[in-house]
Coordinates of C-alpha atoms in Angstrom, one line a residue:
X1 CA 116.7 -50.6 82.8
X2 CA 116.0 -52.8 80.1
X3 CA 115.0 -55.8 82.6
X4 CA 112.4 -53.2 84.0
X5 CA 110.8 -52.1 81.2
X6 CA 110.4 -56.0 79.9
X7 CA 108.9 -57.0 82.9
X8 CA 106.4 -53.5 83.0
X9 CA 105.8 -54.7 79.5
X10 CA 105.1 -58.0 80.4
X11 CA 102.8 -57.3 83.1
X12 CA 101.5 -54.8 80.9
X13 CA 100.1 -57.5 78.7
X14 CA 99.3 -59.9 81.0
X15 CA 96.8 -57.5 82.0
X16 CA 95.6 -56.6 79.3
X17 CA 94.5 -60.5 78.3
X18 CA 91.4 -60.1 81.0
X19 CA 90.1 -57.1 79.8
X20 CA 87.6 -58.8 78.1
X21 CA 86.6 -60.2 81.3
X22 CA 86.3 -57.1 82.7
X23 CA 84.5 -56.0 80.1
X24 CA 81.9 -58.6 80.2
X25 CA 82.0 -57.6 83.9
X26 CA 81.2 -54.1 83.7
X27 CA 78.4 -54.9 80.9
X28 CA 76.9 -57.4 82.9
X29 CA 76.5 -55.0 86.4
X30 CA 75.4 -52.4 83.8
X31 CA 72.7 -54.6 82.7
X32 CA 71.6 -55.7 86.5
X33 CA 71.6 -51.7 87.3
X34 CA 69.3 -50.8 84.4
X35 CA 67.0 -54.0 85.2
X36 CA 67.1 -52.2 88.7
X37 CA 66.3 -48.9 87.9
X38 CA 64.8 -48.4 84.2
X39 CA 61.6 -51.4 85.3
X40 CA 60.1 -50.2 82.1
X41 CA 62.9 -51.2 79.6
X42 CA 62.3 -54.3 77.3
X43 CA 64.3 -57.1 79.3
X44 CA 64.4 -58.8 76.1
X45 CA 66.6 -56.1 74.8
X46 CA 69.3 -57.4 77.4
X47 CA 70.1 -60.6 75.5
X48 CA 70.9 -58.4 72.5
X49 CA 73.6 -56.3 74.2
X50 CA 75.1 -59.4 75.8
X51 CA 75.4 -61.0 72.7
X52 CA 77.0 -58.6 71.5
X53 CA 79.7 -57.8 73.9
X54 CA 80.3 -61.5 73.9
X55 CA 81.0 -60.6 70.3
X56 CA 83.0 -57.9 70.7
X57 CA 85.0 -60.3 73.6
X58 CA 85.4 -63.2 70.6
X59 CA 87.2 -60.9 68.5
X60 CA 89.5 -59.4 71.0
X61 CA 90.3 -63.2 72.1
X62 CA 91.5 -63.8 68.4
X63 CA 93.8 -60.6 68.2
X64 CA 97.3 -60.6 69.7
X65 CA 100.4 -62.6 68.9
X66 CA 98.8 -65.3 71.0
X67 CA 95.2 -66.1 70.2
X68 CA 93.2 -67.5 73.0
X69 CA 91.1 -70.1 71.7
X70 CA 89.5 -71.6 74.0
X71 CA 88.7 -67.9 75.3
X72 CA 87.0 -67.3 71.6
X73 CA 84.9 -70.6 71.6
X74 CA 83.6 -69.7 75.0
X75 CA 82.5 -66.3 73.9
X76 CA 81.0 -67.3 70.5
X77 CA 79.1 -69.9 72.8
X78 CA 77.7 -67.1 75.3
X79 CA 76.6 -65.0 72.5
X80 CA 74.8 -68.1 71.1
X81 CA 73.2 -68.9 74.2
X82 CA 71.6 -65.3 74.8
X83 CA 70.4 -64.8 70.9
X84 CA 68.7 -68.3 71.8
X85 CA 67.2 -66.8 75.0
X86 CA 66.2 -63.6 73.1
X87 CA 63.8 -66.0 70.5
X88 CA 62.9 -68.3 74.3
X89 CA 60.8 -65.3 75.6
X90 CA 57.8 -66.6 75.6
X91 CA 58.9 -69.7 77.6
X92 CA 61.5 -67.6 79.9
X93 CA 58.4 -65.4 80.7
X94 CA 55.8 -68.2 81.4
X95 CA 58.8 -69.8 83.6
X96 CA 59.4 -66.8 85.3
X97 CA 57.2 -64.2 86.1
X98 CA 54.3 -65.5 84.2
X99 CA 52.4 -64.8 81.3
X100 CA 54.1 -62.1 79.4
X101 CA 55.7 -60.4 82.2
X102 CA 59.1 -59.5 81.6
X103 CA 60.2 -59.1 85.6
X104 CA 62.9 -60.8 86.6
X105 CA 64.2 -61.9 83.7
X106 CA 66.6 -59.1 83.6
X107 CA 69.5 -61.3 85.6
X108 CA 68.7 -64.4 83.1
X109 CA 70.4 -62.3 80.4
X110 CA 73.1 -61.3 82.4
X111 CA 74.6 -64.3 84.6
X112 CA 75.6 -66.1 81.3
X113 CA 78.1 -62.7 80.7
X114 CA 79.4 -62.9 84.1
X115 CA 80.0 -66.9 83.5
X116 CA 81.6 -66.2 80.4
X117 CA 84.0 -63.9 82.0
X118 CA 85.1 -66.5 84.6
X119 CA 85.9 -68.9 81.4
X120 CA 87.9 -66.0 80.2
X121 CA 90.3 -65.8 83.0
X122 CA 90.0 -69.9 83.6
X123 CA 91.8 -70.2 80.2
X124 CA 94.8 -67.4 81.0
X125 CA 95.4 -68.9 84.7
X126 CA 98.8 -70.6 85.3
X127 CA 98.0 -71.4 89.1
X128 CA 95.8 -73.8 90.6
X129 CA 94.3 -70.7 92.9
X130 CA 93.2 -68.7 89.9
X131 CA 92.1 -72.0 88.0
X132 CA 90.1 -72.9 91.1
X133 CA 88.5 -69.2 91.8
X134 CA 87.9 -68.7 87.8
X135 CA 86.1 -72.0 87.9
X136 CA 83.9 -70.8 90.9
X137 CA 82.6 -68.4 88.8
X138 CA 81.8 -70.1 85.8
X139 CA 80.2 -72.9 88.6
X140 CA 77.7 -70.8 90.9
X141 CA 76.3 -68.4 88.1
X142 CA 75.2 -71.9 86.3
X143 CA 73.7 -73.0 89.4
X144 CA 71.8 -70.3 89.1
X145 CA 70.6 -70.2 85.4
X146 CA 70.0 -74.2 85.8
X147 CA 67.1 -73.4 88.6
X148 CA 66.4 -69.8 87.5
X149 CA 63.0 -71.1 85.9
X150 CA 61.0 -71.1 89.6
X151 CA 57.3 -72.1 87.9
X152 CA 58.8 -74.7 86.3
X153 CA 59.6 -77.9 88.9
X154 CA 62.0 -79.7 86.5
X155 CA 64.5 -76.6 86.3
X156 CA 64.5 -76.4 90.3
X157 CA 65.3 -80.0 90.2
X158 CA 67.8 -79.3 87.8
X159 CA 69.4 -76.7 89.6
X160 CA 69.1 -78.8 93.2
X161 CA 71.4 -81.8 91.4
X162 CA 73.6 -79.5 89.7
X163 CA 74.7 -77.5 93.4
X164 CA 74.6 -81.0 95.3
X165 CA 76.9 -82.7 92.5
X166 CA 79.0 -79.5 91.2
X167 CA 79.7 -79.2 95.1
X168 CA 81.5 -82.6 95.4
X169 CA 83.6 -81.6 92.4
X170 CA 84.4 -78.9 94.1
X171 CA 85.6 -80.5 96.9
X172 CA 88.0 -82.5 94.9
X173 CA 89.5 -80.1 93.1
X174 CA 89.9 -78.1 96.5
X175 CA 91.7 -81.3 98.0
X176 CA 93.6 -82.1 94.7
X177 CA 95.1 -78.4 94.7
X178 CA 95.9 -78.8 98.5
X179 CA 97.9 -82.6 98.0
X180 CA 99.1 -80.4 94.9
X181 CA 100.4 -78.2 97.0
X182 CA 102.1 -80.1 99.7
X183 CA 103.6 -82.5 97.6
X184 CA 106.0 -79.6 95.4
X185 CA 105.3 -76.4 98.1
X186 CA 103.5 -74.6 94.9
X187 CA 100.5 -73.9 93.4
X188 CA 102.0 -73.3 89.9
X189 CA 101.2 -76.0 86.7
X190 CA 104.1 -76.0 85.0
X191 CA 106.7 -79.2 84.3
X192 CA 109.8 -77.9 86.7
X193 CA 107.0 -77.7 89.7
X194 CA 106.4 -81.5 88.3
X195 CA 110.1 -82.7 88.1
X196 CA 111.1 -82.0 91.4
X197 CA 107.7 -83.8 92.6
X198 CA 109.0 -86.6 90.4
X199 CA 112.6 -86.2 91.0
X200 CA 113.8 -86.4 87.6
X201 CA 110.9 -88.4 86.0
X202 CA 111.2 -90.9 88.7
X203 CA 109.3 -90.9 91.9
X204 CA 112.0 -90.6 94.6
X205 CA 110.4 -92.4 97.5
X206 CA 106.6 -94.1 98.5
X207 CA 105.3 -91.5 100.3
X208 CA 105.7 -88.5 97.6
X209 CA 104.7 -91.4 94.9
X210 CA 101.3 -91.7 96.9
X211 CA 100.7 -88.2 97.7
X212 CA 101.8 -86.8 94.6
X213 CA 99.3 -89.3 92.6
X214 CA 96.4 -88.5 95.1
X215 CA 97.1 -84.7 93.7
X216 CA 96.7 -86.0 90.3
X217 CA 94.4 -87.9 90.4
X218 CA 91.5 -85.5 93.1
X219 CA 92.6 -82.5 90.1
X220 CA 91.3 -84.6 86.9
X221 CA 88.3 -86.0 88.6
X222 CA 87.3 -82.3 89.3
X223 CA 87.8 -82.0 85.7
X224 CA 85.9 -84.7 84.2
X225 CA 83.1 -83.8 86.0
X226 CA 83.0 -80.4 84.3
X227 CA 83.3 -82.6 81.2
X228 CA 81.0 -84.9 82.0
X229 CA 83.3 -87.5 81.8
X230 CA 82.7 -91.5 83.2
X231 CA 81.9 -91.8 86.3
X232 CA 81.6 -88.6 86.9
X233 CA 78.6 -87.8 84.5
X234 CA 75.5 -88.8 86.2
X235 CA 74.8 -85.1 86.6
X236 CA 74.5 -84.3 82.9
X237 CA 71.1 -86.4 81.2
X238 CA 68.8 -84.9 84.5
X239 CA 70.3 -81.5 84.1
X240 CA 70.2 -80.9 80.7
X241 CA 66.7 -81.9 80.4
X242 CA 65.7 -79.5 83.3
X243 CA 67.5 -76.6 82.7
X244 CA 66.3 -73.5 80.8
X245 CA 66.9 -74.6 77.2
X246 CA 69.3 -71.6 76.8
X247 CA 70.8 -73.0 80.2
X248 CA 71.4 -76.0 78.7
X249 CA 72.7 -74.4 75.7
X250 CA 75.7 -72.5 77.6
X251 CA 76.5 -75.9 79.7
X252 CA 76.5 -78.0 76.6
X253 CA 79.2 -76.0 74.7
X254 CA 80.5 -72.8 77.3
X255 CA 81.1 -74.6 80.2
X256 CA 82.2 -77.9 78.6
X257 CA 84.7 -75.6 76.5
X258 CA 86.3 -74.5 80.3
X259 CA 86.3 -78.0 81.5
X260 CA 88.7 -79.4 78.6
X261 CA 90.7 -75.9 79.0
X262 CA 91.6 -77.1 82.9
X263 CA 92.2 -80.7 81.3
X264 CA 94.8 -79.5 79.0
X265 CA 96.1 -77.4 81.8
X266 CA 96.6 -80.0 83.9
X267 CA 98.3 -82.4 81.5
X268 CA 100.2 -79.7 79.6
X269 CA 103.0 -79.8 82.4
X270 CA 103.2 -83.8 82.0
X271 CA 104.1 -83.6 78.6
X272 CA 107.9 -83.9 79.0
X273 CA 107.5 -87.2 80.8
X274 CA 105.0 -88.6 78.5
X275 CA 107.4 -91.6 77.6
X276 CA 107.4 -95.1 77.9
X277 CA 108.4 -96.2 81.0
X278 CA 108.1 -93.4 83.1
X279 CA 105.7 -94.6 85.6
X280 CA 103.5 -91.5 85.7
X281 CA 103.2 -91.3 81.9
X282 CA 101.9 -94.8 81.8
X283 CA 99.1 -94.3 84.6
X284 CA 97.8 -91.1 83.2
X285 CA 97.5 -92.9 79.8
X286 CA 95.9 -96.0 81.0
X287 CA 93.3 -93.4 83.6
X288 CA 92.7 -91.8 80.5
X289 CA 91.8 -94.8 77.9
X290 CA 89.5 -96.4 80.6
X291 CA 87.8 -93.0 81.1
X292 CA 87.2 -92.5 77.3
X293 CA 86.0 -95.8 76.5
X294 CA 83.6 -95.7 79.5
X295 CA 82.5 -92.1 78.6
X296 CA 82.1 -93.2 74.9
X297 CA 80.0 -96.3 76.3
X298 CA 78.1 -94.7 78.3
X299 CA 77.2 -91.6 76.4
X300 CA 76.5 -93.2 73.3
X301 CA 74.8 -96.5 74.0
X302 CA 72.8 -94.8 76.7
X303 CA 71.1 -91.9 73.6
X304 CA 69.7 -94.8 72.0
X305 CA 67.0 -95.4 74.0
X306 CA 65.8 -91.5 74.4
X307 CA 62.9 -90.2 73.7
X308 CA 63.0 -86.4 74.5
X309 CA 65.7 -84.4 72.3
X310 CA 67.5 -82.3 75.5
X311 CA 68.5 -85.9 77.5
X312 CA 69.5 -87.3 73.9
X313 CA 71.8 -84.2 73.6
X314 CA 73.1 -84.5 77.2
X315 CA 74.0 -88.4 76.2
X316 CA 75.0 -87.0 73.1
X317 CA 77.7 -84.5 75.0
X318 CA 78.7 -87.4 77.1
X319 CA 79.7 -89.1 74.4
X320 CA 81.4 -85.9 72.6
X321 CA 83.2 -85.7 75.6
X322 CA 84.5 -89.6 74.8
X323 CA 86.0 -88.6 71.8
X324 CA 87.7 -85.4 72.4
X325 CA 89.8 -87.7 75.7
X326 CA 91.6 -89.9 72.9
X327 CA 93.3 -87.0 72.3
X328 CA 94.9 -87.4 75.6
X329 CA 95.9 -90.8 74.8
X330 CA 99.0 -89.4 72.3
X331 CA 99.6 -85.6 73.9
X332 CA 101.9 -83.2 72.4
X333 CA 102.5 -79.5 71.8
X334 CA 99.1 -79.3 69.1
X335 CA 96.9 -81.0 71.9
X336 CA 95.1 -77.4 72.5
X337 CA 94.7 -77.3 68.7
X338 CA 93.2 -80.6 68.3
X339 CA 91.0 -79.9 71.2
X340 CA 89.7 -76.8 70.3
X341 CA 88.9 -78.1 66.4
X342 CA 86.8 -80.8 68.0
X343 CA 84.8 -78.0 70.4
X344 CA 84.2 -75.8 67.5
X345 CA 82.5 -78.5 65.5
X346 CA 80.5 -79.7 68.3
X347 CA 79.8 -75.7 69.1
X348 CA 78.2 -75.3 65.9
X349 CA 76.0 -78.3 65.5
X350 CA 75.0 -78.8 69.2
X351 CA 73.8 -74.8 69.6
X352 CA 72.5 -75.1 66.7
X353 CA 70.1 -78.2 67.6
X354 CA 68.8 -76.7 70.9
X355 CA 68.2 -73.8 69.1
X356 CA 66.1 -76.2 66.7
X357 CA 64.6 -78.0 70.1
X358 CA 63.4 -74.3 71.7
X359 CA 61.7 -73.6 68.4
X360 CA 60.0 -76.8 68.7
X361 CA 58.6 -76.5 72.4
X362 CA 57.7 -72.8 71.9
X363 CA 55.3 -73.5 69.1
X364 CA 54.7 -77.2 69.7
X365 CA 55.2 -77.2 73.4
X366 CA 57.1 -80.2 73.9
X367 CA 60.7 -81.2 73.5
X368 CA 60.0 -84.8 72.7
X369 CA 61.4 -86.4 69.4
X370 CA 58.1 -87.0 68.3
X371 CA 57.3 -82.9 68.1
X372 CA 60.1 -82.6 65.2
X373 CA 57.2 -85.1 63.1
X374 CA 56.6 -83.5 59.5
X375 CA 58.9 -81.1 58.9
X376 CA 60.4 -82.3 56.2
X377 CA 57.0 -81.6 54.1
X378 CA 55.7 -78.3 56.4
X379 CA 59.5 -76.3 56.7
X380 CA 61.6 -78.2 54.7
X381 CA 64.3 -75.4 54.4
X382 CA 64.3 -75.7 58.3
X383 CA 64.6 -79.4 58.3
X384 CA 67.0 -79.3 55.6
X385 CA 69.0 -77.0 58.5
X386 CA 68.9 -79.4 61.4
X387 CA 69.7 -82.1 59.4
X388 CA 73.0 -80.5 58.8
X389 CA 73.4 -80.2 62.1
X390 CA 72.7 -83.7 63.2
X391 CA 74.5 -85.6 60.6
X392 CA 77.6 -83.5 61.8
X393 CA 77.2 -84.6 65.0
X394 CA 77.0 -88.5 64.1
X395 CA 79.9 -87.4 62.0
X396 CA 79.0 -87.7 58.4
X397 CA 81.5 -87.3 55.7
X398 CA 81.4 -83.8 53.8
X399 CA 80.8 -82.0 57.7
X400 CA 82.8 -80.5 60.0
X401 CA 82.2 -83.2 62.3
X402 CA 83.4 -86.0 60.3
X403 CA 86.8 -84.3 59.9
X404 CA 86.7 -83.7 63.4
X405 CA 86.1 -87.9 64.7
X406 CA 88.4 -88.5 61.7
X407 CA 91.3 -86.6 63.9
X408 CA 90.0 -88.6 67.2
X409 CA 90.6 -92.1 65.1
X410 CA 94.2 -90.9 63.7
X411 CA 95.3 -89.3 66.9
X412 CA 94.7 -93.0 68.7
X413 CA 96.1 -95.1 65.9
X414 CA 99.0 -92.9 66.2
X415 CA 99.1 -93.4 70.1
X416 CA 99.1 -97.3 69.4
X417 CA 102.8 -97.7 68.7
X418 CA 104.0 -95.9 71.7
X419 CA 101.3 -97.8 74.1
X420 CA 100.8 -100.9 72.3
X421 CA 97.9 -101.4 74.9
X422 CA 95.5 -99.2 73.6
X423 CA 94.3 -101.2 70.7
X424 CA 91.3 -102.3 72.5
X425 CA 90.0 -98.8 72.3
X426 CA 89.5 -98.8 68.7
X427 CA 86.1 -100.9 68.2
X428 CA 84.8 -98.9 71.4
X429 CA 84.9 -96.5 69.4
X430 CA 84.0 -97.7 66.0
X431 CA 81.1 -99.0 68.4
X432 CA 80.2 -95.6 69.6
X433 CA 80.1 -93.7 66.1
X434 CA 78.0 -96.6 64.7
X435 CA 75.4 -95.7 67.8
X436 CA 75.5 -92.4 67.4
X437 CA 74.6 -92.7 64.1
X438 CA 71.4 -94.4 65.1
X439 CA 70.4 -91.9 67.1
X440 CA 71.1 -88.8 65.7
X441 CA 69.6 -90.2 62.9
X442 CA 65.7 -90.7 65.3
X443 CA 65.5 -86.7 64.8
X444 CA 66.0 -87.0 60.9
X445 CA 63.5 -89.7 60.9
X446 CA 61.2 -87.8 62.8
X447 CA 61.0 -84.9 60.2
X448 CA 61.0 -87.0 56.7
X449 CA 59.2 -90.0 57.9
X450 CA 56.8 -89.7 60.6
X451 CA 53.3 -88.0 59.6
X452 CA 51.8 -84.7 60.7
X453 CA 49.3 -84.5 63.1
X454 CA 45.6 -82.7 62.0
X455 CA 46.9 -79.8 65.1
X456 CA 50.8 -79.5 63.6
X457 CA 50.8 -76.3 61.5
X458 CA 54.2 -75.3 60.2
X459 CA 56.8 -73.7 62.1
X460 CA 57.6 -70.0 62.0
X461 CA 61.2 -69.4 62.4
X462 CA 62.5 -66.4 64.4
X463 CA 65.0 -64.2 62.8
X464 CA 68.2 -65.0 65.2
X465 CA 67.3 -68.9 65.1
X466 CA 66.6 -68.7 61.1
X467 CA 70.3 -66.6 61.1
X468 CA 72.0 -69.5 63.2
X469 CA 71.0 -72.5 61.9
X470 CA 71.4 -71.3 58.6
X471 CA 75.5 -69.9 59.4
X472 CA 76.2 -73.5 61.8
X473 CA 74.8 -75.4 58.9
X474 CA 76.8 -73.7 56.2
X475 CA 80.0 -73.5 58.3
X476 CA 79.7 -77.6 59.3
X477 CA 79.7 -78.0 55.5
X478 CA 82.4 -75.4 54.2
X479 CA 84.7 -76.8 56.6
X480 CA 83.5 -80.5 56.0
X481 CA 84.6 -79.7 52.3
X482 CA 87.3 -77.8 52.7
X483 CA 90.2 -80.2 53.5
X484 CA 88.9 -82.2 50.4
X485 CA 89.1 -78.9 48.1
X486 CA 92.4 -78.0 49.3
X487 CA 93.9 -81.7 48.6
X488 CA 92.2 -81.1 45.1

């Protein structure tokens, strides 16, 4: 009797952990019906009521005895991304239907809350079927929103490489789970279905070796690309800059949040064998180091030469990405943790600058670097604002952002002991926060330095980008500080 009612119990609240989905769900058909039926109501309104049921999702991710955390960062980054489509109006409109018309807009609000409700169930799955379907989700509703802007030829273009490319990975993740399968006869990710592939630790014969590492290896290329890790980040600088800005916005910190939650998934059930001399510990660490330092290459070298601010932030996330893999290079039970602190810090600043960037193209009309010229003198609260936001990103001490690439340096210097071989990967990396420096830095040169143009007037702020900027800036430097009070 007692067995039963632990296991009703059990299933109880394993059910209970999507109802936020379901929620989101729900919310986002009742948005589609009213944009069916009620033609006449504001579609701008939309993006308030998503925001805040991705709100209300947030909170419910935090509550329980097991707080979903990458659950909560995807959620904070969908309520983000619609209060930034609620001030992009004017663009979404022009994009859309044209002029002010508001028709067919309605669905642009309310993709991003079906999206966030596949990342919801991504991070609860335990099964390669669920990961895979959950995944599906969060993939063909960004297809959508990448090319949903159908006046505008560089979001179809967008949208056309993101289904052509986001198919392949597809594909790989589809094989990897099926190699997966046939090499332990389950679709489960946890370290028994591992040992008995590995017999032990040790691979019991050629053939499982090779099929088992084919597994392996098709699952973690599907996952890098949803990363946009090396080489599987070609997709990212094109997209980024084509995409709806609030597009980009929710690919830049939502999705990227449910790529590193299947990433840890995948090497969570490894972490028992993550010793030297096992032979699959060594590979995945050496597959990882050479992925980093070519995504921390790659990413940062290639900002430097950007002009407009949406490719320098897709370079910029490439090279976010870098960072966040040396984690992988020493895993352990606090890997999630670690994770998740880097993605909140890069949440804050990076939504935060394309909020700054939409600002700038809706009264300006161009994303370029060059359109940020003279703010320091015309807004300079605002500047003040996105300075914050980019210093964190190059990781400057006293922001949340320095604290976090502090943990990516300490985490690999750890590592070295136990893989002696990775001590090549610390001036990559010294390398790549010395270039990001430069470039983040191109946008803070832009406002202080650079002269206004006789047609620049100053900027009037929104009230939902004047309330975020203001709350990522003052959170980047409360917890930038905080560590340094608390030694105190």
């Amino acid at each position: 009797m007692e067995d039963q009612i632990s296991t009703l119990c059990s299933a109880t609240y394993s059910w209970c952990q999507f109802c936020p989905a379901f929620a989101l769900v729900v919310l986002a058909g009742l948005l589609l019906l009213a944009d069916a039926f009620l033609p006449k109501l504001p579609k701008r309104s939309f993006a308030l009521l998503g925001a805040l049921g991705s709100l209300a999702a947030a909170v419910s991710m935090l509550s329980g005895d097991h707080p979903n955390t990458f659950g909560f960062l995807a959620c904070i980054s969908t309520a983000l991304t619609l209060l930034l489509a609620f001030d992009y109006k004017k663009i979404c409109c022009e994009s859309i239907a044209g002029k002010d018309n508001e028709e067919g807009t309605g669905e642009f609000y309310a993709l991003p809350l079906v999206a966030c409700a596949g990342i919801i169930c991504l991070t609860q799955a335990r099964d390669l079927i669920m990961l895979f379907v959950s995944l599906e989700v969060i993939t063909l509703t960004s297809y959508v929103l990448a090319g949903y802007f159908r006046r505008n030829r560089g979001s179809i273009e967008a949208g056309i490489k993101y289904l052509i490319l986001g198919a392949m990975s597809t594909g790989l993740l589809v094989f990897g789970a099926a190699w997966y399968f046939g090499m332990t006869g389950s679709f489960a990710l946890n370290s028994s279905v591992v040992l008995h592939a590995l017999n032990g630790g040790e691979v019991g014969s050629a053939a499982i070796a090779a099929g088992f590492l084919m597994a392996v290896a098709l699952l973690f290329a599907g996952a890098f690309f949803k990363i946009g890790a090396a080489p599987m980040h070609i997709w990212i600088p094109d997209v980024y800059q084509g995409a709806p800005t609030p597009t980009t916005t929710f690919l830049a910190v939502a999705s990227k949040t449910a790529g590193f939650a299947v990433l840890v998934m995948l090497v969570m059930p490894f972490l028992p064998f993550m010793q030297p001399g096992v032979q699959i510990a060594q590979m995945l660490v050496i597959t990882f180091s050479i992925v980093a330092a070519a995504t921390l290459l790659i990413g940062n070298l290639g900002a430097i030469c950007q002009s407009n601010a949406k490719r320098l932030l897709g370079y910029s996330s490439i090279g976010q990405a870098g960072f966040i893999l040396v984690f992988f290079m020493n895993p352990n039970s606090a890997l999630g943790f670690l994770v998740s602190q880097y993605l909140l810090a890069y949440t804050l600043a990076t939504v935060a600058a394309f909020f700054a960037i939409a600002l700038v193209r809706t009264q300006r009309g161009s994303e370029e670097i060059s359109a940020f010229r003279g703010l320091g003198k015309s807004n300079p609260r605002l500047a003040f604002l996105i300075t914050v936001c980019f210093a964190s990103l190059a990781g400057v001490p006293l922001t949340f952002g320095f604290i976090a690439k502090m943990y990516t340096f300490i985490a690999l210097v750890d590592a070295i002991p136990t893989w002696g071989h990775l001590s090549w990967l610390l001036p990559v990396m010294i390398v790549s926060a010395a270039a990001g420096f430069y470039y983040y830095f191109k946008v803070i040169r832009a406002m202080y330095w650079e002269q206004q143009q006789p047609g620049d007037k100053a900027l009037c702020v929104p009230v939902c980008t004047a309330a975020v900027l203001t709350v990522s800036a003052i959170a980047l430097i409360v917890l930038g500080t905080l560590p340094l009070v608390l030694a105190l």
